[in-house]
Coordinates of C-alpha atoms and ligand atoms in Angstrom, one line a residue:
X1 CA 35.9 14.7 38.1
X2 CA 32.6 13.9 37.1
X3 CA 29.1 14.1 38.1
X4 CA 27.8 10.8 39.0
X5 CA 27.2 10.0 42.9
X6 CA 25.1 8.8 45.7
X7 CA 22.4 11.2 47.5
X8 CA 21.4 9.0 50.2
X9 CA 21.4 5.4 48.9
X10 CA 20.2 6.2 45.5
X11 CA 23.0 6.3 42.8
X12 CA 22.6 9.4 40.5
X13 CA 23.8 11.0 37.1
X14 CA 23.5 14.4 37.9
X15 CA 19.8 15.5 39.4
X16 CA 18.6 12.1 37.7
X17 CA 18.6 8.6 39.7
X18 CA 20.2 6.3 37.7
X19 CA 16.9 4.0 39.5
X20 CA 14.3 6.0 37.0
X21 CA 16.5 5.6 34.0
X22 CA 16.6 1.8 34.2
X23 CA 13.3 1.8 35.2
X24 CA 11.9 3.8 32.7
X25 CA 14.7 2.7 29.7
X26 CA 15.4 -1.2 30.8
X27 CA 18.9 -2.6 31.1
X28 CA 21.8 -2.3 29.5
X29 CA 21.9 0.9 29.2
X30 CA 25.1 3.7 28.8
X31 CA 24.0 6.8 30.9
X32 CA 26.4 9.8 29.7
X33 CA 26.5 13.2 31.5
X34 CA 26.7 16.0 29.8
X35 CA 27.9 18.6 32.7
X36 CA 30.7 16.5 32.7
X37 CA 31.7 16.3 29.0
X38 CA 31.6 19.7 28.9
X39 CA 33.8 20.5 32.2
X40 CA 36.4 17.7 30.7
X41 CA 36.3 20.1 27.1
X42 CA 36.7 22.9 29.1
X43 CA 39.5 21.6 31.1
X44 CA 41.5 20.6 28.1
X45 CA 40.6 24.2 26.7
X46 CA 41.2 25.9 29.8
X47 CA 44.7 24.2 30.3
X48 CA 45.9 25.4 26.7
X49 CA 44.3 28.9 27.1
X50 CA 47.7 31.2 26.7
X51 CA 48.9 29.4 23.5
X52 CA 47.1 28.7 20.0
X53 CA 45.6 25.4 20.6
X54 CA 43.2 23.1 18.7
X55 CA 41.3 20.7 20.8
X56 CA 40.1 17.2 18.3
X57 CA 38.0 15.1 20.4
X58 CA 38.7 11.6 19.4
X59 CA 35.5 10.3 18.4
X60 CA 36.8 6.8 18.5
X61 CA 36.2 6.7 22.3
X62 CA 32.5 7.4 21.5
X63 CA 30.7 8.6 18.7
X64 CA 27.1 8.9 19.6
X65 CA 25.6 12.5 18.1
X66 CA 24.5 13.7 21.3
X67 CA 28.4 13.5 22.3
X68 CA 29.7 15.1 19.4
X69 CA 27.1 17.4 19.2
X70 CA 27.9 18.6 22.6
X71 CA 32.0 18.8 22.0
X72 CA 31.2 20.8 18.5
X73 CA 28.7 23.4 20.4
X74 CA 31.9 23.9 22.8
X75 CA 34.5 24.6 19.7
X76 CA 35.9 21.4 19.6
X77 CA 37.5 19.9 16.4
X78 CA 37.5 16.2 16.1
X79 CA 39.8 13.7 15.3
X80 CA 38.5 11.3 12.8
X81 CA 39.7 7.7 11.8
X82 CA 37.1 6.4 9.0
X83 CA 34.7 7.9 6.3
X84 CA 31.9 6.8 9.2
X85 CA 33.7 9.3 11.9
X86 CA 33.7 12.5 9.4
X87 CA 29.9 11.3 8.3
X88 CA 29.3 11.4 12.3
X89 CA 31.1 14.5 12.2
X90 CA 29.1 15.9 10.1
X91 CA 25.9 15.2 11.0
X92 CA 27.0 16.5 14.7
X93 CA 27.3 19.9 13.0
X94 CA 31.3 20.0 13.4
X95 CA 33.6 22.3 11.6
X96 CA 35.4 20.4 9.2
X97 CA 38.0 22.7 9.2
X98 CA 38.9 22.1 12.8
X99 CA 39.0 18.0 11.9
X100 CA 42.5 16.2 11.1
X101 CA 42.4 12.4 9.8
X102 CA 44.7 9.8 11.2
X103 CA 44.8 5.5 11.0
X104 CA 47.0 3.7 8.7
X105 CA 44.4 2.3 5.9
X106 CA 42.7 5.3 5.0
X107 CA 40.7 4.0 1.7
X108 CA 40.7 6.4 -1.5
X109 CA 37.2 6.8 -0.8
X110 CA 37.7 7.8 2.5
X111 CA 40.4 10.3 1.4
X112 CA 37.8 11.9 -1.6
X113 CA 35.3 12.0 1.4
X114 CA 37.7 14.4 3.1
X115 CA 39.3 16.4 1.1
X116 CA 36.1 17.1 -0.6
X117 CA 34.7 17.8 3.3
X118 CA 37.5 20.4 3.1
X119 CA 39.3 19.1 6.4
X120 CA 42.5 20.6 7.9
X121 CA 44.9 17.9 7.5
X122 CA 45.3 13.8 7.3
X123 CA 48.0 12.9 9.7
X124 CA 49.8 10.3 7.3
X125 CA 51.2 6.9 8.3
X126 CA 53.2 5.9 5.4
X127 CA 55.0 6.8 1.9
X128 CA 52.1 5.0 0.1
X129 CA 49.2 7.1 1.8
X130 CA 50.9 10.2 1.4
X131 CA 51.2 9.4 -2.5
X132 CA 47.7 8.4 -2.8
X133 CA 46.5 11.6 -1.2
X134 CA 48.6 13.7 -3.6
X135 CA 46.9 12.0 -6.8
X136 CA 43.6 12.3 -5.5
X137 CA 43.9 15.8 -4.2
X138 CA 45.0 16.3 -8.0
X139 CA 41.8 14.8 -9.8
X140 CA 39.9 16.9 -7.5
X141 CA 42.4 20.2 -8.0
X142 CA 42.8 20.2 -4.7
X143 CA 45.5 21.2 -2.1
X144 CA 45.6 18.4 0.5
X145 CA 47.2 19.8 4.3
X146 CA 49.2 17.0 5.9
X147 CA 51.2 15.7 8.8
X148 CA 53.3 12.8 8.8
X149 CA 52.2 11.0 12.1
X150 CA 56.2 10.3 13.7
X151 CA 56.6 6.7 15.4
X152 CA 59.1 8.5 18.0
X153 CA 60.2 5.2 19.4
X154 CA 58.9 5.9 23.1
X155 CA 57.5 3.5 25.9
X156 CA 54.2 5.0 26.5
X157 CA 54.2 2.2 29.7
X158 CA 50.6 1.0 29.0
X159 CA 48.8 -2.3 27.9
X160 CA 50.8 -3.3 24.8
X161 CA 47.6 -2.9 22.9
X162 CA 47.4 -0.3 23.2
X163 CA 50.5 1.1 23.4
X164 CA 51.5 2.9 19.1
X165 CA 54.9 4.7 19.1
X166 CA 57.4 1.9 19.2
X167 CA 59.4 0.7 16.5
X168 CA 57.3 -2.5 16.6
X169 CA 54.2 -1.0 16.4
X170 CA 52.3 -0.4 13.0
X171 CA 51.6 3.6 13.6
X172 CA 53.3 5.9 11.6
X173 CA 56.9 6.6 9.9
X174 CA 59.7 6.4 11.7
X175 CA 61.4 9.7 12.4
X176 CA 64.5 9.6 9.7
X177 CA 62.6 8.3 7.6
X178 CA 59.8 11.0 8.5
X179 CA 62.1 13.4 7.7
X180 CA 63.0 12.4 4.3
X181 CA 58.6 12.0 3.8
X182 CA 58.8 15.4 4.3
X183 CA 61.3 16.9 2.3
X184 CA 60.5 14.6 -0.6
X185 CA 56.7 15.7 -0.4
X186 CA 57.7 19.4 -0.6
X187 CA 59.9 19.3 -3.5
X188 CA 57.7 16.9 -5.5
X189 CA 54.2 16.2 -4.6
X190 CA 52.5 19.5 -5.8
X191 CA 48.6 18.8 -3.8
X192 CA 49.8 18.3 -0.5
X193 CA 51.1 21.4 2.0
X194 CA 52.9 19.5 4.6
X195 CA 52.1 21.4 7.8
X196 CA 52.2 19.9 10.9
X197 CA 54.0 17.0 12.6
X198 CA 51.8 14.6 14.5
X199 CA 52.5 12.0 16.9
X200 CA 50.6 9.9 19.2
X201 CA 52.2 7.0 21.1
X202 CA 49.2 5.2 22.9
X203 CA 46.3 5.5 25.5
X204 CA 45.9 5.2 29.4
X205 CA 49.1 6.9 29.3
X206 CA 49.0 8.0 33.4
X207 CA 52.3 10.0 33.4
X208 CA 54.0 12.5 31.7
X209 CA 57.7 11.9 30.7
X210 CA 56.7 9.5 27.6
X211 CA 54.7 12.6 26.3
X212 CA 57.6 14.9 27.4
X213 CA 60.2 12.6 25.6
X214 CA 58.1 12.2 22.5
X215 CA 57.2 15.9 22.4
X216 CA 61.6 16.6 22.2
X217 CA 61.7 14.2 19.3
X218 CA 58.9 15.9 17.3
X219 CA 60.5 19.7 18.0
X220 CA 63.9 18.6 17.2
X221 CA 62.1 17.1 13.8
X222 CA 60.3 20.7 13.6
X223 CA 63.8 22.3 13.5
X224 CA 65.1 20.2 10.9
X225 CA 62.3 20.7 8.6
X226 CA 62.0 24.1 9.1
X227 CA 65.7 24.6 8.1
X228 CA 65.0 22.5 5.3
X229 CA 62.2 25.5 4.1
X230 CA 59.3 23.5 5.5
X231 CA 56.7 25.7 6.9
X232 CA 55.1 23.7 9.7
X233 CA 52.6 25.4 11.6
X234 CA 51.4 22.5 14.0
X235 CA 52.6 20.2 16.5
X236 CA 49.5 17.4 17.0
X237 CA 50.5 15.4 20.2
X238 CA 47.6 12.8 20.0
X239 CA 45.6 11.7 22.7
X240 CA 46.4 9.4 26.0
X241 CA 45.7 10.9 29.2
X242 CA 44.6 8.3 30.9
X243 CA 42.0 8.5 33.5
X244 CA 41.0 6.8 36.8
X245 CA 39.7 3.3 36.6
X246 CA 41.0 2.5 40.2
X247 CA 43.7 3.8 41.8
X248 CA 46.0 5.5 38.8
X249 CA 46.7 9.0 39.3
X250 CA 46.8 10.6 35.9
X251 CA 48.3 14.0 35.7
X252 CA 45.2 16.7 35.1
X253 CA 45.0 18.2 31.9
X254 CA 46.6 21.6 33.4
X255 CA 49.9 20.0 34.4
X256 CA 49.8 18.3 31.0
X257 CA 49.1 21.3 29.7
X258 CA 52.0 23.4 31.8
X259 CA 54.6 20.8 30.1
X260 CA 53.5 20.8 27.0
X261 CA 53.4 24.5 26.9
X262 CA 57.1 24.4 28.5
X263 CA 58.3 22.1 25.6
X264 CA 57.0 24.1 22.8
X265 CA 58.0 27.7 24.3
X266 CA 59.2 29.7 21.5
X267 CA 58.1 27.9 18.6
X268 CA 55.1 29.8 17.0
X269 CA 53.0 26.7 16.4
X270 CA 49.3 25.9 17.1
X271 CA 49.2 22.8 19.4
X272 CA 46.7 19.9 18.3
X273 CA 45.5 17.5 20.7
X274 CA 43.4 14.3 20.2
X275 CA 42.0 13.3 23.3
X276 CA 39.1 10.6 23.4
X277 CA 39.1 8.3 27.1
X278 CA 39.8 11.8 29.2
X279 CA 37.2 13.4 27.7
X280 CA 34.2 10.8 28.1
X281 CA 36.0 8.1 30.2
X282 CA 34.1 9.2 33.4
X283 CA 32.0 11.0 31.7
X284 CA 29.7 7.6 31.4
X285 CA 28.0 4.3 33.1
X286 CA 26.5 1.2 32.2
X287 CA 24.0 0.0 34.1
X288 CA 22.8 -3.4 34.1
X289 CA 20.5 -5.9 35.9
X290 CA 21.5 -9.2 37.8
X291 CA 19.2 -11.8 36.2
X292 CA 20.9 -14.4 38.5
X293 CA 23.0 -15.1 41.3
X294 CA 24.8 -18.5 41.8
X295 CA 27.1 -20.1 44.0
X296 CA 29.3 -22.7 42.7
X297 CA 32.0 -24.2 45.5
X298 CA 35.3 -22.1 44.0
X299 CA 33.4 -18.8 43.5
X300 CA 30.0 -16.6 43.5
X301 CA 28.9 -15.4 40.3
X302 CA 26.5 -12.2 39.7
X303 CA 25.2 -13.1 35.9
X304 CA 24.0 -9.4 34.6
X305 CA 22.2 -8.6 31.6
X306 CA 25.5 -6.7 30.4
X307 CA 27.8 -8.6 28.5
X308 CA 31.0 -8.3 26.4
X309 CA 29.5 -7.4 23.4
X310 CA 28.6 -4.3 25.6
X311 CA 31.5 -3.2 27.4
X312 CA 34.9 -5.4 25.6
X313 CA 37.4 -3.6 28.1
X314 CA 37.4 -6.2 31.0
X315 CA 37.5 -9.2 28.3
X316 CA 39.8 -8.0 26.0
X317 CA 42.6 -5.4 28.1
X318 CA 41.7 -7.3 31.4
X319 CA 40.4 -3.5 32.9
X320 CA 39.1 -3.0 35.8
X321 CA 35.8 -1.0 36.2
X322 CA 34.5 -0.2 39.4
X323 CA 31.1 -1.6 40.0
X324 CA 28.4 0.2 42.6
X325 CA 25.1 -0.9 43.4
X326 CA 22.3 1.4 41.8
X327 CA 20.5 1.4 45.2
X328 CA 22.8 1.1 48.2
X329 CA 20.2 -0.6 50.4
X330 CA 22.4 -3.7 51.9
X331 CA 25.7 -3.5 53.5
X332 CA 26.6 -6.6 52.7
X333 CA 29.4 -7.6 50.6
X334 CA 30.5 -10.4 48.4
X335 CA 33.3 -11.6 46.3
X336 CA 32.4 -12.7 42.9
X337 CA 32.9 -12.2 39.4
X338 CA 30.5 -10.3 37.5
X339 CA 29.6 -12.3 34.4
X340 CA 27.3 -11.9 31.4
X341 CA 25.0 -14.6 29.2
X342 CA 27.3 -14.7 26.5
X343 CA 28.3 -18.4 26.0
X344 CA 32.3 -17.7 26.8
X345 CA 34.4 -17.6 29.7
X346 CA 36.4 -14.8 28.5
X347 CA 32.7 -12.9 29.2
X348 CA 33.2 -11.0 32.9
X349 CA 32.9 -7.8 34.0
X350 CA 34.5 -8.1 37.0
X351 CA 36.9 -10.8 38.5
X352 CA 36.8 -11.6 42.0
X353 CA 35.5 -8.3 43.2
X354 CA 34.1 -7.7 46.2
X355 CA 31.2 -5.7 45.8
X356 CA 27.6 -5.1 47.7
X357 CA 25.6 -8.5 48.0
X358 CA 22.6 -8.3 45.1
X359 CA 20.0 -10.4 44.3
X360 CA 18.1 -11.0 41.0
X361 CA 16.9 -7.9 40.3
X362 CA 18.9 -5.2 41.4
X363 CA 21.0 -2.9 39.3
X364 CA 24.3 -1.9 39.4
X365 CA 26.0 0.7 37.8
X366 CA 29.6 -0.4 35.9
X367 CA 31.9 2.8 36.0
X368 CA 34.2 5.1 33.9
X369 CA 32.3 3.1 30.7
X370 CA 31.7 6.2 28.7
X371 CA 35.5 5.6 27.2
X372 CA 35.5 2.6 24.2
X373 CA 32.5 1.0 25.7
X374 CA 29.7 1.7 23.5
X375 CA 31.8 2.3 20.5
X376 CA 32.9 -1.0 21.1
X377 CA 30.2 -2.8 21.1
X378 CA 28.9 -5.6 19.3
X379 CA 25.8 -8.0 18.2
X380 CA 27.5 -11.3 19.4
X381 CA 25.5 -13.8 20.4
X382 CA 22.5 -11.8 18.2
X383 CA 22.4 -9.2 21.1
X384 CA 20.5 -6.1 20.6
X385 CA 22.9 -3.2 21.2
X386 CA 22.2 -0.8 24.6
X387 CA 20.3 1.9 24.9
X388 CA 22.4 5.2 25.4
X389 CA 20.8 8.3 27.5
X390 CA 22.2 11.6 27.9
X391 CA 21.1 13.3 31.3
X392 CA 21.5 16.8 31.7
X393 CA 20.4 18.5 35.2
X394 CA 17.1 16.7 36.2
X395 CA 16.0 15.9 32.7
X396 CA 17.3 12.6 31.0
X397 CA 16.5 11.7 27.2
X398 CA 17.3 8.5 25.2
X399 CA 20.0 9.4 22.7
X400 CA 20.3 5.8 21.0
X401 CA 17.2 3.5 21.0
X402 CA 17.7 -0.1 22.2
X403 CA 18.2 -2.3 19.3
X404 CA 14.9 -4.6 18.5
X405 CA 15.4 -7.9 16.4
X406 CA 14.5 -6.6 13.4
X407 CA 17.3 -4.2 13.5
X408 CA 19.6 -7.8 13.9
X409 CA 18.8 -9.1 11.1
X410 CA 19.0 -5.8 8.7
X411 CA 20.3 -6.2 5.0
X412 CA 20.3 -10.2 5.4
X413 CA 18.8 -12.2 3.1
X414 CA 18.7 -15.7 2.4
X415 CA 20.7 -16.4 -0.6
X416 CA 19.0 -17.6 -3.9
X417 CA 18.0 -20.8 -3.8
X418 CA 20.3 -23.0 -5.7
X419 CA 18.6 -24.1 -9.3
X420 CA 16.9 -27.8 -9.4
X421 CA 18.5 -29.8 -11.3
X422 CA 17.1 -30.7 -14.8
X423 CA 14.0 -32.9 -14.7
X424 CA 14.6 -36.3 -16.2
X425 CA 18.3 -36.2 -16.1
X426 CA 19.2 -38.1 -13.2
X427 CA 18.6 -41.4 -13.7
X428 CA 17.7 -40.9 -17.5
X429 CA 18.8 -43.9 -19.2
Ligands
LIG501 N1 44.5 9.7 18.3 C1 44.8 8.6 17.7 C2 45.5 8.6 16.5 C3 44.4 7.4 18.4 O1 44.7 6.2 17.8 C4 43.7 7.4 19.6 C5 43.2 6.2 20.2 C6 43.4 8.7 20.2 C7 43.8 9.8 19.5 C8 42.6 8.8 21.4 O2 43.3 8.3 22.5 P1 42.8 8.4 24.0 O3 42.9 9.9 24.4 O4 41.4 7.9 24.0 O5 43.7 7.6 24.8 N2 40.0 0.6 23.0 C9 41.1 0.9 23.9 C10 41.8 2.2 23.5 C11 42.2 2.3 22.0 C12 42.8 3.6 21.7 C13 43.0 3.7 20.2 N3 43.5 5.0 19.8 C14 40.6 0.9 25.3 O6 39.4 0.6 25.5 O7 41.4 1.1 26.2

């Protein structure tokens, strides 16, 4: 659900046309709505209501301050994969207590950062990690709370990129050898309080059985351990509700929810959950300009002012977004791919999509782009990075400038000349 729709044949973000935003901000731009980032928090809240449940936004999917800001004034913890994230975090006002740590190269600086932040756990994704943490939670006489994030070994059915919890996959510690982590932590490593199990096996996940099958791997694991004497107080099942791009029919948080809830009936633990695309997938355009049309004998092309370097998905997962004219005025349609000016053919929006006929000019809106789109993004081809505007009932305001050139070229320097060589000593006879 989200709030972005046509009143007549002007496309709008909430009470705002997205017409006066291009107009007003130029092209590319990401236009996020904040009704609907707070309806998708509250749905995820809502869904976990009658059990103890943390909800850790995943600010990998996108990380502007506006965003986080408005997920922190809801309650919501955040899920952090960098010393940039937690800074984010930070500056968004979150509760570092309600933020947990995952990704498998987490520098010792990044691990000071945290532990001196005072966050609730690092999700751990090897032996050597969880070792590190323990000496520098040690120089800083400090307790460090941990979960071992569990591959589980379980199809999520997505695009193998990003698909994590298979043996093949680089994510976490395989459960035997989880369980061994665990003990071995307890008994010897004195600054770290393991705590919670965490597992999270990939993203556009659109049913439920992989979660359901991964979920009964982590509880059996939860029974072991606790036999063992571990105390383990959380169960963090990731993120990876997928959303609707097109036609897939992802199960709504509060089925989700129901299952989850089913699985873990009994067990006294507080439930952590990691979303990122569900909770700002839909929740954001991009709108763009044709600069051109063209007409070659094979196909039409629509070249945009939007790019790969602002939305990767379609070049680099092959996604589909759905494409809408900003002002429905003809009721024409073509078939053409949607390109942008970078100099590859890898650089589409859209592939043989039959969408309304445009001319130079027009805008159109790309859809579900507030997912991994912006946070994606990139300089190539020395492009200035989009604008991003946050609407929020009738009023609109820019919550990332455009990029100018002189922010492209910022910290570069020539490098020092190289020295002449000594006068007189070529050719010196
Ligand atoms: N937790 C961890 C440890 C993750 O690695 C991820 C995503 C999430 C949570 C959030 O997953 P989500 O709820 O968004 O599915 N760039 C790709 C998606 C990469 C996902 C990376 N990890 C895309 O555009 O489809």
């Amino acid at each position: 659900m989200h709030f972005f729709d046509y009143k007549g044949k002007n496309f709008y973000a909430e009470g705002v046309s997205v017409e006066r935003i291009v107009k007003e901000v130029g092209t590319p731009v990401y236009i996020y709505s904040k009704k609907t980032l707070t309806r998708h928090f509250q749905a995820y809240d809502q869904a976990f209501a009658a059990v103890p449940h943390l909800i850790c936004y995943s600010i990998k999917a996108n990380s502007n301050l506006a965003v986080l800001k408005t997920f922190a004034q809801e309650g919501s913890g955040f899920d952090i994969v960098s010393g940039g994230e937690l800074f984010r975090a930070k500056k968004a006002g979150a509760d570092t207590r309600k933020i947990v740590f995952s990704g498998v190269g987490k520098r010792e600086d990044e691990i000071e950062f945290a532990l001196k932040s005072n966050i609730l756990m690092f999700n751990v994704e090897s032996p050597q990690e969880m070792r590190a943490i323990d000496k520098i939670a040690k120089r800083l006489r400090k307790k460090a709370g941990v979960s071992i994030r569990v591959n589980p070994n379980v199809d999520p059915k997505t695009h193998p990129y990003i698909s994590t919890g298979l043996k093949k996959n680089k994510f976490g510690i395989e459960t035997e050898d989880a369980f061994r982590e665990y003990v071995y932590a307890k008994r010897s490593l004195k600054n770290v309080v393991p705590m919670g199990i965490d597992c999270h096996i990939g993203s556009q996940i659109t049913q439920i059985t992989p979660f359901i099958d991964a979920l009964k791997k982590t509880t059996d694991l939860l029974a072991r351990l606790r036999a063992e004497g571990l105390d383990i107080k959380y169960i963090d099942m990731g993120g990876g509700l997928g959303i609707t791009y097109d036609k897939e029919e992802p199960p709504h948080p509060s089925k989700y929810g129901e299952a989850v809830i089913r699985g873990t009936k009994g067990l006294g633990v507080t439930l952590i959950f990691e979303p990122g695309r569900s909770m700002v997938g839909n929740a954001g355009i991009l709108a763009t300009k044709v600069v051109y049309t063209k007409k070659g004998s094979e196909k039409n092309f629509v070249i945009v002012d939007a790019a790969m370097n602002d939305l990767a998905r379609p070049s680099l997962y092959g996604s589909y977004h759905a494409i809408k004219a900003v002002k429905a005025n003809s009721k024409a349609e073509i078939t053409a791919d949607v390109v942008g000016p970078i100099c590859e053919s890898g650089d589409f929006l859209a592939k043989d999509r039959l969408i309304p006929e445009v001319k130079a000019g027009d805008a159109l809106a790309v859809m579900s782009a507030g997912a991994y789109g912006f946070s994606m993004s990139s300089n190539y081809n020395t492009r200035p990075r989009a604008a991003e505007v946050m609407v929020n009932g009738k009023e609109f305001s820019v919550v990332r400038k455009r990029e100018v050139l002189s922010d492209l070229i910022r910290g570069e320097q020539a490098a020092p000349a190289r020295k002449a060589p000594k006068a007189g000593r070529k050719g010196a006879k």
